[in-house]
Structure formats: structure tokens, C-alpha cells
Amino acid sequence: MAKTQLGADLKKLRRINLDRQGLLKTSPYGRGNNATLKAIEQLGYVQIDTIAVVERAHHHILRSRVPNYQPAHLDRLQQRGEIFEHWYHAAAYLPMRDYRFALPLMEKMRRREERWVRSHDDKLMARVLKYVADAGPTRARDLETPKRQPGSAANSGWWNWKPAKSALEQLFMQGDLMITGRDGFEKVYDLRDRVLPDGVDTSTPDEIEMADYLIGTTLRAHGVASVRCMTHGRIHSVYRDAVRTRLLEQLEDGQLTEITLADGSLYYVHPELASQRAPAAPTKVKVLSPFDNLVIQRPRGQMLFEFDYQIECYVPAAKRRYGYFCLPLLYGDQMIGRADCKAHRVDGCFEVKALHIEAADETLPRPAELAGAIHDGLMEFALFNRCKELRYTATTPHPWLKLLRQADRSKS
């Protein structure tokens, strides 16, 4: 069994992780539609989120890795049948090549074995399915009951929109429907047989195949990972057991190396990555999404980056420490802080409501230089949010406010 000890070399592990995440190079996947597809295939999934105080998470995640990314890239890839929407540990865009690995969840949803069941009304679901079959691409709003006109007979539409909408979503979650695209941010559903490209493998994977998928996807995306990382969001112990079994087998035949960290936790890496020199890290700041694949798992961020990150939009306002929608700030291979931001798109102003600088590493540049890098990273993100003005409201520690405003004036 291959086994090594890298407990103190967190910098190397961080850079392996960042390199596999596509966050060390300027254009790791190239540019345009094909680069966007390569990024999704490398990451395994890109989480979708509805919050729009800044550009939505899926667009933000991809822009962090594809310099000329535009939201239209996702539309084209979905229309070409190269990606699909379903569930990873949350709603996500996934590579179409991995479609079969979504089938076990679809089947559990059909049997009502998952906690996120949307509807139990089989008769209503059959009615909604027939509607989509007859009408073609359907939005939830298409199931609304039309307003009754004066003097008209009783409504002929859906008697209650909310159950119909839930039935539509249940049919999607169990695989009868797929999302063919979006109208703005509203999903457009159609029959699976009319959306799924010809030749896609629809055989249901067994437990070992699922384990290999989870191991392979996580290690491809992160380079180093624990069992907890690999099974994140998989609530059924059968997957954890199968992953552990396959990890032991891959350790025995030398495919993987087991790393014991200083705290005793076990992580896994391919031997060739463990033996290579750590990749170089850029001297620039990247503003990350709270739902970025790099930071979405809090324990992994604590272990690898010594950065305790939790999105606080779901935390009661009185209990928030940093703000409603704080964006992690990455400089080189370090998490240096977080910024609570809001894009005022009508005014063209990107507001940094609160910026918290938390790193004090001796390898970081002097404060004025680092402030310039932070400003550049925030300005680049502001432009992606269609904002030309950057406004700083507050910082912690307070002296950073003056440094950032000076950086803004010097570059305006």
C-alpha cells in the first residue's frame, strides 16, 4: 500500500488543489464555448444558484476559469446537448457524458426515497406530463390558471398552480423531463426523449461504478480529497462504504497514495501528483463565488487553506459576522479575506459593503501592493457584473479602506 506523510506541506497540497481547479493559470481551458465545456468536465459540476446580488454563481464560477466567459456559453452547450441540468450535491450543470451517474438519484426520487421529493400526486403528475407531451417546451408559468374574464364560464386551466409546479419539478427530478434551456432564469422543460441526445449511455451504474465515478470526479477536480469530500451530499451510506472499498483496492495496486495530515485525517492523491513539484501560484487576486467548487465544502477549506468559510445569506442577520453575500478572496495560494458585495447594475456601481482582510503571512506583498492587487481583482469582477464604478464602504481592519481608495484613484 502506497502511503506517505505530507502533514506540514499544506502549500503543496493547496497548489495541487488550485491547479486541478483551474485557478492558477490565466486560461487553463482556452477560451469560448469549448473552454466552458472543458471547465465543467474538469470540475464535474457547476452549482446553480438563484441569488443575484452579484452575477449568479454558475456564471461567476465559470468566469473565474474562462477569461472571456459569457452566459450565452451555457445556453449553447445546453442546446447542443453537451451539458444537462440535474443534481450533484445541489442543482447543477453537469457534463452530458456523466448522465448515467444521475440515474440512481432519479430512481430514488421516483420511489420517493429522497428527502427532496417535490410531489406525491401521481394523477396530477400524469396530467402535467401529458400537457408537456402535447404542448412541447413548457415553463412553470404555462401551468398557471388564466384569470377569469367577466361573464365567462369557470376557469378551464389548472385549478391550483403550486401543486402543478411541484409536479413539474418532480417529473424533472425523477428523469421524465429534462430542462432544455432557460427563459431568462426560468426553466424550460420538455420530455426526456426529446432532449437527451442519441447515443447517451442510459444504463444505471452499480455501487462500484458510482464509487469509481465519485472518486475519479473528485480527484480530477481537486487533486487531493478525503472520503468525506468524495461523498459530499450523498446521504446514503452505501456510497460511502463502496468508496472506502474502492479506495483500499486502489491503494493496494498503487493507483493512489494515502496522505496522513498533521491532525490525523486521511486524504488521497495520485502518486504522480504527490511526487511532482508544486505548481507556481500567480501574484493576483481572484474573487470567488460562495458556491465555487473550491470553497463549497467548509471542512476542506479549513484543512487545506486554514480558512473557515461559510456563506451567511442563510444565517439570521443578527448572527452574521461578515455579511449577507461575502465573496472569498484568493491571492496566489492563500485565502486572504472576504468581501460582502452588491452590484447596483442600474447605476453601474459595484459596492464593496464590507471587506475583511484576514491573512498576515510574511510571504504576502506589502499592504499597499496587496491593496492594488485586491482592487484589480474586484474591478475585474465589477466589470463582469456590468459595473464600471467600484465603491468601498468599510473594511476590517479599518486602515485598508484608505489603501483601497488610494488604489482606486491611482488606477482610475
CSV table of N, CA and C in Angstrom, one decimal, residues 341-342 348-352 374-383 387-393 404-405 408:
chain,number,residue,atom,x,y,z
A,341,CYS,N,-20.4,42.1,-1.1
A,341,CYS,CA,-20.6,42.9,-2.3
A,341,CYS,C,-22.0,43.0,-2.8
A,342,LYS,N,-22.3,44.0,-3.5
A,342,LYS,CA,-23.6,44.1,-4.2
A,342,LYS,C,-23.4,44.9,-5.5
A,348,GLY,N,-24.6,51.3,-12.4
A,348,GLY,CA,-23.3,50.9,-12.9
A,348,GLY,C,-22.3,50.9,-11.8
A,349,CYS,N,-22.7,50.7,-10.5
A,349,CYS,CA,-21.8,50.8,-9.4
A,349,CYS,C,-21.7,49.5,-8.7
A,350,PHE,N,-20.5,49.0,-8.4
A,350,PHE,CA,-20.2,47.8,-7.7
A,350,PHE,C,-19.8,48.2,-6.3
A,351,GLU,N,-20.6,47.9,-5.3
A,351,GLU,CA,-20.4,48.3,-3.9
A,351,GLU,C,-19.7,47.2,-3.1
A,352,VAL,N,-18.6,47.5,-2.5
A,352,VAL,CA,-17.9,46.6,-1.5
A,352,VAL,C,-18.4,47.1,-0.2
A,374,ILE,N,-5.9,43.5,-4.8
A,374,ILE,CA,-7.3,43.3,-4.4
A,374,ILE,C,-8.2,44.2,-5.2
A,375,HIS,N,-7.8,45.5,-5.4
A,375,HIS,CA,-8.6,46.4,-6.2
A,375,HIS,C,-8.7,45.9,-7.7
A,376,ASP,N,-7.6,45.4,-8.2
A,376,ASP,CA,-7.6,44.9,-9.6
A,376,ASP,C,-8.6,43.7,-9.7
A,377,GLY,N,-8.5,42.8,-8.7
A,377,GLY,CA,-9.4,41.7,-8.8
A,377,GLY,C,-10.9,42.0,-8.7
A,378,LEU,N,-11.2,43.0,-7.8
A,378,LEU,CA,-12.6,43.4,-7.6
A,378,LEU,C,-13.0,44.2,-8.8
A,379,MET,N,-12.1,45.0,-9.4
A,379,MET,CA,-12.5,45.8,-10.6
A,379,MET,C,-12.9,44.9,-11.7
A,380,GLU,N,-12.1,43.9,-11.9
A,380,GLU,CA,-12.3,42.9,-13.0
A,380,GLU,C,-13.7,42.2,-12.8
A,381,PHE,N,-14.0,41.9,-11.5
A,381,PHE,CA,-15.3,41.2,-11.3
A,381,PHE,C,-16.4,42.3,-11.4
A,382,ALA,N,-16.2,43.5,-11.0
A,382,ALA,CA,-17.2,44.5,-11.2
A,382,ALA,C,-17.6,44.7,-12.7
A,383,LEU,N,-16.6,44.7,-13.5
A,383,LEU,CA,-16.9,44.8,-15.0
A,383,LEU,C,-17.7,43.7,-15.5
A,387,CYS,N,-20.7,46.7,-14.2
A,387,CYS,CA,-20.5,47.9,-13.4
A,387,CYS,C,-19.1,48.5,-13.6
A,388,LYS,N,-19.1,49.8,-13.9
A,388,LYS,CA,-17.8,50.5,-14.2
A,388,LYS,C,-17.2,51.2,-13.0
A,389,GLU,N,-18.0,51.4,-12.0
A,389,GLU,CA,-17.5,52.1,-10.8
A,389,GLU,C,-17.4,51.1,-9.6
A,390,LEU,N,-16.4,51.3,-8.9
A,390,LEU,CA,-16.1,50.4,-7.7
A,390,LEU,C,-16.2,51.3,-6.4
A,391,ARG,N,-17.0,51.0,-5.5
A,391,ARG,CA,-17.1,51.8,-4.3
A,391,ARG,C,-16.9,51.0,-3.0
A,392,TYR,N,-15.9,51.5,-2.2
A,392,TYR,CA,-15.6,50.8,-0.9
A,392,TYR,C,-16.3,51.5,0.2
A,393,THR,N,-17.1,50.8,1.0
A,393,THR,CA,-17.8,51.4,2.1
A,393,THR,C,-17.1,51.2,3.5
A,404,LEU,N,-7.3,51.0,-0.2
A,404,LEU,CA,-8.1,50.6,-1.4
A,404,LEU,C,-8.6,51.8,-2.1
A,405,ARG,N,-9.0,52.8,-1.4
A,405,ARG,CA,-9.4,54.0,-2.1
A,405,ARG,C,-8.3,54.7,-2.9
A,408,ASP,N,-7.8,52.8,-6.0
A,408,ASP,CA,-8.9,53.1,-6.9
A,408,ASP,C,-8.6,54.4,-7.6
